Coordinates of C-alpha atoms and ligand atoms in Angstrom, one line a residue:
Chain A
X95 CA -12.0 31.3 -27.7
X96 CA -12.7 27.9 -29.3
X97 CA -13.4 25.0 -27.0
X98 CA -11.1 22.0 -27.1
X99 CA -12.7 19.0 -28.7
X100 CA -12.6 15.9 -26.4
X101 CA -13.5 12.3 -27.1
X102 CA -14.2 9.5 -24.7
X103 CA -11.3 7.2 -24.1
X104 CA -11.7 3.5 -23.3
X105 CA -9.1 2.0 -21.1
X106 CA -8.6 -1.6 -20.0
X107 CA -7.9 -2.0 -16.3
X108 CA -6.5 -5.5 -15.9
X109 CA -6.7 -8.4 -16.3
X110 CA -3.2 -8.3 -14.9
X111 CA -3.2 -5.3 -12.6
X112 CA -2.1 -5.2 -9.0
X113 CA -5.2 -3.3 -7.9
X114 CA -7.8 -5.6 -9.3
X115 CA -7.1 -8.2 -6.6
X116 CA -6.8 -11.0 -9.2
X117 CA -7.4 -11.5 -12.8
X118 CA -10.3 -9.1 -13.3
X119 CA -10.8 -6.8 -16.3
X120 CA -12.6 -3.6 -16.3
X121 CA -13.2 -1.7 -19.5
X122 CA -13.6 1.9 -18.4
X123 CA -14.7 4.7 -20.7
X124 CA -13.4 8.1 -19.6
X125 CA -14.5 11.6 -20.5
X126 CA -11.3 13.4 -19.6
X127 CA -10.8 12.2 -16.0
X128 CA -14.4 11.3 -15.4
X129 CA -15.8 7.7 -15.7
X130 CA -18.8 7.6 -17.9
X131 CA -19.1 3.8 -18.5
X132 CA -17.8 0.6 -17.0
X133 CA -18.0 -2.9 -18.3
X134 CA -16.6 -5.6 -16.1
X135 CA -15.2 -8.7 -17.8
X136 CA -15.0 -11.9 -15.8
X137 CA -14.0 -15.4 -16.3
X138 CA -10.2 -15.4 -16.4
X139 CA -10.1 -17.6 -13.3
X140 CA -12.9 -19.9 -14.2
X141 CA -12.1 -23.4 -13.1
X142 CA -15.5 -25.0 -13.4
X143 CA -16.0 -25.7 -9.7
X144 CA -19.7 -26.4 -10.1
X145 CA -19.1 -28.9 -12.9
X146 CA -16.2 -30.6 -11.1
X147 CA -18.5 -31.0 -8.1
X148 CA -20.8 -33.2 -10.2
X149 CA -18.0 -35.8 -10.5
X150 CA -16.9 -35.9 -6.9
X151 CA -18.5 -37.4 -3.8
X152 CA -19.9 -35.2 -1.1
X153 CA -16.8 -35.2 1.1
X154 CA -14.4 -34.6 -1.7
X155 CA -16.2 -31.4 -2.7
X156 CA -15.1 -29.8 0.5
X157 CA -11.6 -29.5 -1.0
X158 CA -13.1 -27.7 -4.0
X159 CA -14.9 -25.1 -1.8
X160 CA -11.5 -24.1 -0.3
X161 CA -10.4 -22.8 -3.6
X162 CA -13.3 -20.5 -4.3
X163 CA -12.8 -17.7 -1.8
X164 CA -9.3 -18.5 -0.9
X165 CA -8.9 -15.9 1.8
X166 CA -11.9 -17.3 3.7
X167 CA -12.0 -21.0 3.0
X168 CA -13.4 -21.8 6.4
X169 CA -16.6 -19.9 5.6
X170 CA -16.9 -21.8 2.3
X171 CA -16.5 -25.1 4.1
X172 CA -19.3 -24.2 6.5
X173 CA -21.7 -23.0 3.8
X174 CA -21.1 -26.3 1.9
X175 CA -21.3 -28.8 4.7
X176 CA -24.4 -27.1 6.0
X177 CA -26.1 -27.7 2.7
X178 CA -25.1 -31.4 2.6
X179 CA -26.3 -31.8 6.2
X180 CA -29.6 -30.3 5.3
X181 CA -29.8 -32.4 2.2
X182 CA -28.9 -35.7 3.9
X183 CA -30.4 -34.9 7.2
X184 CA -27.3 -35.2 9.3
X185 CA -27.1 -34.0 12.9
X186 CA -24.1 -32.1 14.1
X187 CA -22.8 -32.4 17.7
X188 CA -22.9 -29.3 19.8
X189 CA -19.2 -29.1 20.3
X190 CA -18.6 -29.3 16.6
X191 CA -21.0 -26.4 16.1
X192 CA -19.1 -24.2 18.6
X193 CA -15.7 -25.1 17.0
X194 CA -17.1 -24.3 13.6
X195 CA -18.4 -20.9 14.8
X196 CA -15.1 -20.1 16.4
X197 CA -13.2 -21.0 13.3
X198 CA -15.5 -19.1 11.0
X199 CA -15.3 -16.0 13.1
X200 CA -11.6 -16.2 13.1
X201 CA -11.7 -16.5 9.3
X202 CA -14.0 -13.5 9.2
X203 CA -11.4 -11.4 11.0
X204 CA -8.6 -12.7 8.8
X205 CA -10.6 -11.9 5.7
X206 CA -11.6 -8.4 6.9
X207 CA -8.0 -7.7 7.8
X208 CA -7.0 -8.5 4.2
X209 CA -9.8 -6.3 2.9
X210 CA -8.8 -3.4 5.1
X211 CA -5.1 -3.8 4.4
X212 CA -5.6 -3.9 0.6
X213 CA -8.1 -1.0 0.7
X214 CA -5.4 1.1 2.3
X215 CA -2.8 -0.2 -0.1
X216 CA -5.0 0.9 -3.0
X217 CA -5.4 4.3 -1.3
X218 CA -1.7 4.7 -1.6
X219 CA -0.7 3.9 2.0
X220 CA 1.8 1.5 0.5
X221 CA 2.6 -1.5 2.6
X222 CA 2.7 -0.1 6.2
X223 CA -0.9 -0.8 7.2
X224 CA -1.0 -3.9 5.0
X225 CA 1.9 -5.6 6.7
X226 CA 0.4 -4.7 10.1
X227 CA -2.8 -6.4 9.0
X228 CA -0.8 -9.4 7.6
X229 CA 1.1 -9.8 10.9
X230 CA -2.1 -10.2 12.8
X231 CA -3.6 -12.4 10.1
X232 CA -0.6 -14.6 10.4
X233 CA -1.4 -15.4 14.0
X234 CA -4.9 -16.5 12.9
X235 CA -3.3 -18.7 10.2
X236 CA -1.1 -20.2 12.9
X237 CA -4.2 -21.1 14.9
X238 CA -5.7 -22.7 11.8
X239 CA -2.5 -24.7 11.4
X240 CA -3.0 -26.1 14.9
X241 CA -6.6 -26.8 14.2
X242 CA -6.3 -28.5 10.8
X243 CA -2.8 -28.7 9.6
X244 CA -3.1 -26.1 6.8
X245 CA -3.1 -22.4 6.6
X246 CA -5.1 -21.4 3.5
X247 CA -6.8 -24.5 1.9
X248 CA -8.1 -25.8 5.2
X249 CA -10.7 -28.5 4.4
X250 CA -11.5 -28.6 8.1
X251 CA -15.2 -29.3 8.0
X252 CA -16.9 -32.5 7.1
X253 CA -20.6 -33.2 6.7
X254 CA -21.5 -34.1 10.3
X255 CA -19.0 -31.9 12.1
X256 CA -15.3 -31.3 11.9
X257 CA -12.8 -34.0 11.3
X258 CA -10.8 -33.6 14.5
X259 CA -11.1 -31.9 17.8
X260 CA -8.9 -28.8 18.5
X261 CA -5.7 -29.7 20.1
X262 CA -5.1 -28.6 23.8
X263 CA -2.6 -25.9 23.0
X264 CA -5.1 -24.3 20.5
X265 CA -7.3 -22.9 23.4
X266 CA -4.4 -21.2 25.1
X267 CA -3.2 -19.5 21.9
X268 CA -6.8 -18.5 21.1
X269 CA -7.2 -16.9 24.5
X270 CA -4.0 -14.9 24.0
X271 CA -5.2 -13.8 20.6
X272 CA -8.6 -12.8 21.9
X273 CA -7.1 -10.7 24.6
X274 CA -4.5 -9.0 22.3
X275 CA -6.8 -8.3 19.5
X276 CA -8.9 -5.3 20.7
X277 CA -5.7 -3.4 21.5
X278 CA -4.5 -4.2 18.0
X279 CA -7.7 -2.9 16.5
X280 CA -7.5 0.3 18.5
X281 CA -4.0 0.8 17.1
X282 CA -5.1 0.2 13.6
X283 CA -8.0 2.6 14.1
X284 CA -5.8 5.4 15.4
X285 CA -3.6 4.9 12.4
X286 CA -6.4 5.0 9.9
X287 CA -9.8 6.2 11.1
X288 CA -8.9 9.7 11.9
X289 CA -6.2 10.2 9.3
X290 CA -7.1 13.3 7.2
X291 CA -5.9 11.8 3.9
X292 CA -8.0 8.6 4.4
X293 CA -11.0 10.7 5.3
X294 CA -10.6 13.0 2.3
X295 CA -10.3 10.2 -0.1
X296 CA -13.0 8.0 1.2
X297 CA -15.9 10.0 2.7
X298 CA -18.6 10.4 0.2
X299 CA -16.8 8.4 -2.4
X300 CA -18.6 5.6 -4.2
X301 CA -21.9 6.2 -2.7
X302 CA -24.4 3.3 -2.8
X303 CA -27.8 4.1 -1.4
X304 CA -29.8 1.6 0.5
X305 CA -32.5 1.2 -2.2
X306 CA -29.8 0.7 -4.8
X307 CA -28.0 -1.9 -2.6
X308 CA -31.2 -3.8 -2.0
X309 CA -32.3 -3.7 -5.6
X310 CA -29.0 -5.0 -6.9
X311 CA -28.9 -7.9 -4.3
X312 CA -25.6 -7.1 -2.6
X313 CA -25.0 -8.5 0.8
X314 CA -22.5 -8.5 3.6
X315 CA -20.5 -5.4 4.7
X316 CA -21.3 -3.6 1.4
X317 CA -25.0 -3.9 2.2
X318 CA -24.7 -3.0 5.9
X319 CA -22.6 0.0 5.0
X320 CA -25.6 1.3 3.1
X321 CA -27.4 1.3 6.4
X322 CA -29.5 -1.9 5.8
X323 CA -29.5 -4.0 9.0
X324 CA -29.4 -7.4 7.4
X325 CA -27.2 -10.2 8.6
X326 CA -28.0 -13.9 8.2
X327 CA -26.5 -14.6 11.6
X328 CA -29.3 -12.6 13.1
X329 CA -32.0 -12.9 10.5
X330 CA -31.9 -16.7 10.2
X331 CA -29.6 -18.0 13.0
X332 CA -27.7 -21.1 12.1
X333 CA -25.3 -23.2 14.1
X334 CA -25.3 -21.6 17.6
X335 CA -25.5 -17.9 16.6
X336 CA -28.8 -17.6 18.5
X337 CA -26.9 -18.3 21.8
X338 CA -24.4 -15.5 21.5
X339 CA -24.9 -11.8 21.9
X340 CA -23.6 -9.5 19.2
X341 CA -24.6 -6.4 17.3
X342 CA -24.8 -5.7 13.6
X343 CA -22.7 -2.6 12.9
X344 CA -24.2 -0.5 10.1
X345 CA -22.9 2.5 8.2
X346 CA -25.0 5.6 7.6
X347 CA -24.3 6.7 4.1
X348 CA -22.9 3.8 2.1
X349 CA -19.6 5.4 1.0
X350 CA -16.2 3.8 0.9
X351 CA -15.4 5.0 4.5
X352 CA -18.5 3.3 5.8
X353 CA -17.6 0.0 4.2
X354 CA -14.1 0.2 5.8
X355 CA -15.6 1.1 9.2
X356 CA -18.3 -1.6 9.1
X357 CA -15.6 -4.2 8.6
X358 CA -13.6 -2.9 11.5
X359 CA -16.6 -3.0 13.8
X360 CA -17.4 -6.5 12.6
X361 CA -14.0 -7.7 13.7
X362 CA -14.8 -6.4 17.2
X363 CA -18.1 -8.2 17.1
X364 CA -16.4 -11.4 16.0
X365 CA -14.0 -11.2 19.0
X366 CA -17.1 -10.9 21.2
X367 CA -18.7 -14.0 19.6
X368 CA -15.5 -16.0 20.0
X369 CA -15.1 -15.2 23.6
X370 CA -18.7 -16.1 24.4
X371 CA -18.2 -19.4 22.5
X372 CA -15.1 -20.2 24.6
X373 CA -17.2 -19.8 27.7
X374 CA -20.0 -21.9 26.5
X375 CA -18.2 -24.8 24.8
X376 CA -18.4 -28.1 26.5
X377 CA -16.5 -31.4 25.9
X378 CA -18.1 -33.9 23.6
X379 CA -17.9 -35.6 20.3
X380 CA -17.1 -33.4 17.3
X381 CA -18.3 -35.6 14.4
X382 CA -21.4 -37.6 13.7
X383 CA -20.4 -40.9 12.1
X384 CA -21.3 -40.6 8.5
X385 CA -20.4 -43.1 5.7
X386 CA -17.6 -42.3 3.4
X387 CA -19.9 -42.2 0.5
X388 CA -22.9 -40.2 1.6
X389 CA -26.1 -40.9 -0.4
X390 CA -28.6 -38.2 0.3
X391 CA -32.2 -38.9 -0.7
X392 CA -33.5 -37.5 -3.9
X393 CA -34.3 -33.8 -3.5
X394 CA -32.9 -30.3 -3.7
X395 CA -32.0 -27.7 -1.1
X396 CA -30.5 -24.3 -0.7
X397 CA -28.7 -23.1 2.4
X398 CA -26.6 -20.1 3.0
X399 CA -24.4 -18.6 5.7
X400 CA -23.1 -15.0 6.3
X401 CA -19.6 -15.2 4.9
X402 CA -17.1 -12.4 5.3
X403 CA -18.1 -11.0 1.9
X404 CA -21.8 -11.6 2.2
X405 CA -24.4 -14.3 1.8
X406 CA -22.6 -17.4 0.6
X407 CA -25.1 -20.1 -0.5
X408 CA -25.0 -23.5 -2.0
X409 CA -27.9 -24.9 -4.0
X410 CA -27.6 -28.6 -4.5
X411 CA -29.7 -31.2 -6.2
X412 CA -29.3 -34.8 -5.3
X413 CA -30.4 -37.7 -7.5
X414 CA -29.7 -40.3 -4.8
X415 CA -26.2 -41.0 -6.0
X416 CA -22.8 -40.5 -4.3
X417 CA -22.2 -37.1 -6.0
X418 CA -24.6 -34.2 -6.5
X419 CA -26.6 -33.9 -9.7
X420 CA -26.1 -30.2 -9.7
X421 CA -24.3 -27.8 -7.5
X422 CA -24.8 -24.0 -7.7
X423 CA -22.9 -21.5 -5.7
X424 CA -24.2 -18.1 -4.8
X425 CA -21.0 -16.3 -4.6
X426 CA -21.2 -13.0 -2.7
X427 CA -18.2 -11.3 -4.4
X428 CA -19.8 -11.9 -7.8
X429 CA -23.2 -10.4 -6.9
X430 CA -21.6 -7.5 -5.0
X431 CA -20.1 -6.4 -8.3
X432 CA -23.6 -5.8 -9.7
X433 CA -23.9 -2.2 -8.6
X434 CA -20.3 -1.4 -9.7
X435 CA -21.4 0.8 -12.6
X436 CA -23.7 2.9 -10.4
X437 CA -20.9 3.3 -7.9
X438 CA -18.2 4.2 -10.4
X439 CA -20.0 6.5 -12.8
X440 CA -19.1 10.1 -12.3
X441 CA -16.0 9.5 -10.2
X442 CA -12.4 10.1 -11.2
X443 CA -9.8 7.5 -12.2
X444 CA -8.1 7.6 -8.8
X445 CA -11.3 6.8 -7.1
X446 CA -12.0 3.8 -9.2
X447 CA -9.3 1.7 -7.5
X448 CA -10.5 2.4 -4.0
X449 CA -14.2 1.9 -4.8
X450 CA -13.3 -1.5 -6.3
X451 CA -11.1 -2.2 -3.3
X452 CA -13.8 -1.4 -0.8
X453 CA -16.2 -4.0 -2.3
X454 CA -13.6 -6.6 -1.3
X455 CA -13.8 -9.1 -4.2
X456 CA -11.9 -12.3 -4.5
X457 CA -11.6 -13.5 -8.0
X458 CA -11.5 -17.1 -7.1
X459 CA -15.1 -16.7 -6.0
X460 CA -16.2 -14.3 -8.7
X461 CA -15.2 -16.7 -11.5
X462 CA -15.4 -20.0 -9.6
Chain B
X265 CA -6.0 20.5 12.8
X266 CA -4.5 19.3 9.6
X267 CA -1.5 17.0 9.8
X268 CA -2.4 15.7 13.2
X269 CA -3.3 12.3 11.8
X270 CA 0.1 12.1 10.1
X271 CA 2.0 12.6 13.3
X272 CA -0.3 10.1 15.1
X273 CA 0.4 7.6 12.3
X274 CA 4.2 8.2 12.6
X275 CA 3.9 7.6 16.3
X276 CA 2.3 4.2 15.7
X277 CA 4.9 3.2 13.1
X278 CA 7.6 4.2 15.7
X279 CA 5.9 2.1 18.4
X280 CA 5.9 -0.8 16.0
X281 CA 9.5 -0.3 15.2
X282 CA 10.8 -0.3 18.8
X283 CA 8.3 -2.1 21.1
X284 CA 9.4 -5.8 21.5
X285 CA 5.8 -7.1 21.6
X286 CA 5.0 -5.6 18.2
X287 CA 8.0 -7.0 16.4
X288 CA 7.5 -9.0 13.2
X289 CA 8.3 -12.7 13.6
X290 CA 11.1 -13.0 11.1
X291 CA 12.3 -16.5 10.3
X292 CA 15.6 -16.7 8.4
X293 CA 15.2 -19.6 6.0
X294 CA 16.7 -22.1 5.4
X295 CA 19.8 -21.1 7.4
X296 CA 19.8 -18.7 10.3
X297 CA 22.8 -16.5 11.0
X298 CA 24.1 -17.6 14.3
X299 CA 25.6 -15.4 17.1
X300 CA 28.3 -16.8 19.4
X301 CA 25.6 -17.3 22.0
X302 CA 23.6 -19.5 19.6
X303 CA 26.6 -21.6 18.8
X304 CA 27.4 -22.0 22.5
X305 CA 23.8 -23.2 23.1
X306 CA 24.1 -25.7 20.3
X307 CA 27.5 -26.9 21.8
X308 CA 25.9 -27.1 25.3
X309 CA 28.6 -24.8 26.7
X310 CA 28.4 -21.5 28.5
X311 CA 29.2 -18.6 26.1
X312 CA 32.4 -17.5 27.9
X313 CA 34.1 -20.9 27.7
X314 CA 32.8 -21.3 24.1
X315 CA 34.5 -18.0 23.1
X316 CA 37.7 -19.1 24.9
X317 CA 37.8 -22.5 23.2
X318 CA 36.6 -21.6 19.7
X319 CA 38.1 -18.2 18.9
X320 CA 37.9 -18.6 15.1
X321 CA 34.3 -19.7 15.1
X322 CA 33.4 -16.8 17.3
X323 CA 35.1 -14.4 14.9
X324 CA 33.4 -15.9 12.0
X325 CA 30.0 -15.7 13.6
X326 CA 30.6 -12.1 14.5
X327 CA 31.0 -11.2 10.9
X328 CA 28.0 -13.3 10.0
X329 CA 29.6 -16.4 8.4
X330 CA 28.3 -19.0 10.8
X331 CA 24.8 -20.3 10.2
X332 CA 22.5 -22.8 11.9
X333 CA 19.8 -24.8 10.2
X334 CA 16.5 -24.0 11.8
X335 CA 13.2 -25.7 11.5
X336 CA 10.2 -23.4 10.9
X337 CA 8.1 -23.2 14.1
X338 CA 5.2 -25.4 13.1
X339 CA 2.5 -27.4 14.8
X340 CA 2.7 -31.2 14.9
X341 CA -0.6 -31.2 13.1
X342 CA 0.9 -29.7 10.0
X343 CA -0.1 -31.6 6.9
X344 CA 3.1 -31.8 4.9
X345 CA 4.7 -33.6 2.0
X346 CA 6.5 -36.9 2.0
X347 CA 3.7 -39.2 3.1
X348 CA 4.8 -41.6 5.8
X349 CA 3.7 -45.0 4.6
X350 CA 4.3 -48.2 6.5
X351 CA 4.4 -51.2 4.2
X352 CA 4.1 -53.5 7.1
X353 CA 0.7 -52.1 8.0
X354 CA -0.7 -51.6 4.5
X355 CA -3.0 -54.3 3.3
X356 CA -3.4 -53.0 -0.2
X357 CA -7.1 -52.2 0.3
X358 CA -6.8 -49.1 -1.9
X359 CA -9.3 -47.1 0.1
X360 CA -6.8 -44.2 -0.1
X361 CA -6.7 -44.4 -3.9
X362 CA -10.5 -44.5 -4.1
X363 CA -10.9 -41.6 -1.8
X364 CA -8.4 -39.2 -3.3
X365 CA -10.3 -36.5 -5.1
X366 CA -7.7 -36.3 -7.8
X367 CA -7.1 -40.0 -8.3
X368 CA -3.3 -39.6 -8.1
X369 CA -2.5 -42.7 -6.0
X370 CA -1.8 -45.8 -8.1
X371 CA -1.7 -49.2 -6.4
X372 CA -0.9 -52.5 -7.9
X373 CA -1.0 -55.6 -5.7
X374 CA 0.0 -59.2 -6.0
X375 CA -0.8 -62.0 -3.7
X376 CA 1.6 -63.9 -1.4
X377 CA 2.8 -61.5 1.3
X378 CA 2.3 -62.2 4.9
X379 CA 1.0 -59.4 7.0
X380 CA 2.5 -59.0 10.4
X381 CA -0.8 -58.4 12.2
X382 CA -3.4 -60.5 10.7
X383 CA -2.0 -63.3 8.5
X384 CA -2.3 -63.4 4.7
X385 CA -2.3 -60.2 2.7
X386 CA -1.3 -58.7 -0.6
X387 CA 2.1 -57.7 -1.7
X388 CA 2.2 -54.0 -2.7
X389 CA 4.1 -53.9 -6.1
X390 CA 3.3 -50.4 -7.0
X391 CA 2.3 -47.5 -4.7
X392 CA 2.8 -44.3 -6.6
X393 CA 1.7 -40.9 -5.3
X394 CA 2.0 -38.1 -7.8
X395 CA 2.7 -35.3 -5.3
X396 CA 3.1 -32.8 -8.1
X397 CA -0.7 -32.9 -8.4
X398 CA -1.4 -33.6 -4.7
X399 CA -3.2 -30.8 -2.8
X400 CA -2.4 -32.2 0.6
X401 CA -6.0 -32.4 1.6
X402 CA -5.4 -35.5 3.6
X403 CA -8.5 -37.4 2.5
X404 CA -6.4 -40.4 1.7
X405 CA -5.1 -40.4 5.3
X406 CA -8.5 -40.1 6.6
X407 CA -9.7 -43.0 4.5
X408 CA -6.9 -45.4 5.5
X409 CA -8.5 -47.9 7.9
X410 CA -5.2 -49.5 9.0
X411 CA -3.2 -46.4 9.9
X412 CA -0.7 -47.3 7.2
X413 CA -0.7 -43.9 5.4
X414 CA 0.1 -40.7 7.3
X415 CA 0.7 -37.1 6.2
X416 CA 4.3 -36.1 6.3
X417 CA 5.8 -33.2 8.1
X418 CA 8.2 -31.7 5.5
X419 CA 7.7 -29.2 2.8
X420 CA 11.0 -29.1 0.9
X421 CA 10.3 -31.3 -2.1
X422 CA 11.5 -29.0 -4.9
X423 CA 12.5 -31.1 -7.9
X424 CA 13.7 -30.2 -11.4
X425 CA 11.4 -32.6 -13.3
X426 CA 7.8 -33.3 -12.9
X427 CA 8.4 -37.0 -13.2
X428 CA 10.7 -36.8 -10.1
X429 CA 7.7 -35.7 -8.1
X430 CA 6.0 -39.1 -8.3
X431 CA 7.1 -40.9 -5.2
X432 CA 7.1 -44.7 -5.6
X433 CA 7.0 -47.6 -3.3
X434 CA 10.7 -47.9 -2.8
X435 CA 11.1 -44.2 -1.9
X436 CA 8.1 -44.5 0.5
X437 CA 9.7 -47.6 2.1
X438 CA 13.1 -46.0 2.5
X439 CA 11.9 -42.6 3.6
X440 CA 12.5 -41.5 7.2
X441 CA 9.1 -41.9 9.0
X442 CA 8.1 -38.6 10.5
X443 CA 4.3 -38.8 10.4
X444 CA 2.3 -35.7 11.1
X445 CA -0.2 -36.0 14.0
X446 CA -2.9 -34.8 11.6
X447 CA -6.1 -37.0 12.0
X448 CA -4.0 -39.4 14.2
X449 CA -4.9 -38.5 17.8
X450 CA -3.1 -41.6 19.0
X451 CA 0.2 -40.1 17.9
X452 CA -0.5 -36.9 19.9
X453 CA -1.4 -39.0 22.9
X454 CA 1.9 -40.8 22.7
X455 CA 3.7 -37.5 22.7
X456 CA 4.9 -37.7 19.1
X457 CA 6.1 -34.5 17.5
X458 CA 7.6 -34.7 14.0
X459 CA 8.6 -31.1 14.0
X460 CA 10.9 -31.7 17.0
X461 CA 12.3 -34.6 15.0
X462 CA 10.7 -37.7 16.6
X463 CA 10.2 -40.6 14.3
X464 CA 7.6 -43.4 14.7
X465 CA 7.9 -47.1 13.8
X466 CA 5.2 -49.1 12.2
X467 CA 4.1 -50.7 15.5
X468 CA 3.8 -47.3 17.2
X469 CA 1.3 -45.6 14.9
X470 CA -1.8 -47.7 15.2
X471 CA -4.9 -46.5 16.9
X472 CA -5.3 -49.9 18.6
X473 CA -2.7 -51.6 20.8
X474 CA -1.0 -54.5 19.1
X475 CA -2.6 -57.7 20.5
X476 CA -0.2 -59.9 22.5
X477 CA 0.8 -63.2 21.1
X478 CA -1.5 -65.1 23.5
X479 CA -4.4 -63.0 22.4
X480 CA -3.6 -63.6 18.8
X481 CA -3.2 -67.3 19.3
X482 CA -6.6 -67.4 21.1
X483 CA -8.3 -65.4 18.4
X484 CA -6.9 -67.3 15.4
X485 CA -7.1 -70.7 17.0
X486 CA -10.8 -70.4 17.7
X487 CA -11.7 -69.6 14.1
Ligands
LIG152 S1 -3.6 -35.6 0.2 FE1 -5.5 -35.4 -1.0 S2 -4.8 -35.0 -3.1 FE2 -3.0 -35.8 -2.0 S3 -3.0 -38.0 -2.4 FE3 -4.1 -37.7 -0.5 S4 -6.3 -37.5 -1.1 FE4 -5.0 -37.3 -2.9
LIG153 S1 -2.3 -47.1 2.7 FE1 -4.1 -47.6 3.9 S2 -5.9 -47.2 2.6 FE2 -4.1 -47.2 1.3 S3 -4.0 -49.3 0.5 FE3 -2.7 -49.3 2.3 S4 -4.1 -49.9 4.0 FE4 -5.4 -49.4 2.3

């Protein structure tokens, strides 16, 4: 019997594909059904954020950061304003720090809900878990609307605090949300966590070992799923994270299931953080008076926060003027794509989509 | 056991389908189909007398022909379109134009006008906001030192041409003033809620009380 001659086939996934979560292109080479090579192609959504920042003043750049990771603009705001505060040596009132932490944790929940919903969508659980996640995310967006008037492009934070205090009805709605949310997460878990189809498709798929993860510089839930206990909120506490108790959930093998499960546990931890913040917060000012045109002293600085997707950092150089001389963004989604080839090689075509979905990339941030 | 997860999942979908607390918040937009009860509520009548007095309307509403216009449930802080701009407060200082990250506000001033609050000021000849490029970040509102510019509360500004999206000084003057309470805590303190339809006049939106005539006389006479 003669063997059938096969040749590797190269397929383009994207740039317009519903499962790539944006305009992302993957050139995949298959040997039959098996992936033997992957080449990601970025840049379709490049808007030159870093260059644009050089021609805007320090407050105006806040609006640019909203548009990088557009499902978690609050975290981007925080990462950016913290860098400016470090650069220009601006103090932040305590109440503002609490409000910032509350809003960032809410944003983390919203972002993880999106990630979980879309991961299941990619798995083929079309729409049902996704709309459940979106329903709860909607409530968080409603809270943001109270807080800052917008739902997606928030621009809530300013160097020196936040631009306005939370309105009185915000706290009631927040308390209702906090008390409902654990039940909701239980429900989501009983829908997904023990489902045989989900388990069969995710356990052991897309393995990323801890050494691989550390070597390629990934951060956030992808790193923690590979059982590396690293979280900037604990490792280098910023804002008021040293005053609240929370755990860092980690996975044990670094497969797709672990990445899903770590996100789910993180949402529970976020709820814990928010409820402690509500107890500790005290009345006071929410913004240090800063001039409209901030002129930081000549110098450079890097500061980073633990965003929903990983370590989100800004590196800024000031030449003493009203706009930065250079602004560089360390975007977690971009760097989390580094081990993609290792994770994908050897898996089948159907697994490609869920492995990509489990990394939780946002193309606005990858391409900036 | 295989298949257990499936049944569990179906149970949850069922719970979400029937339990009232788990319902989706569906807003019919722009018009909501109205039941006879809704119509009676709008008419301030009790349903029975409404059905007795308006049989045709009741019938129409039962087959889904009657609609009501509903506002989306939003917070008063919502940063919307149609900036509320008060020409009697504006001094033409152009802080807003300078602060806009996109530079889409165009202001041309001429001398001669008399400002209601502080005496001499500029006439605003041109005040164009290109809301087709605006991202509603609100930095212009934050920059305005005289509380003359406020975010609006609407969002229905669909136009057929891009040039129609530039709102000019006449449109701004003529527009109904429903300023959002965004970055204007004084409006919240005064119980203003644009979503519920309240409007605010130029002398109600300032962060300071308007000085009385005696105070003003005193202040200006001593200069
Ligand atoms: S809302 Fe922002 S983009 Fe729009 S005019 Fe004001 S400053 Fe410019
Ligand atoms: S709207 Fe406000 S900031 Fe703009 S020109 Fe008038 S007074 Fe100045």
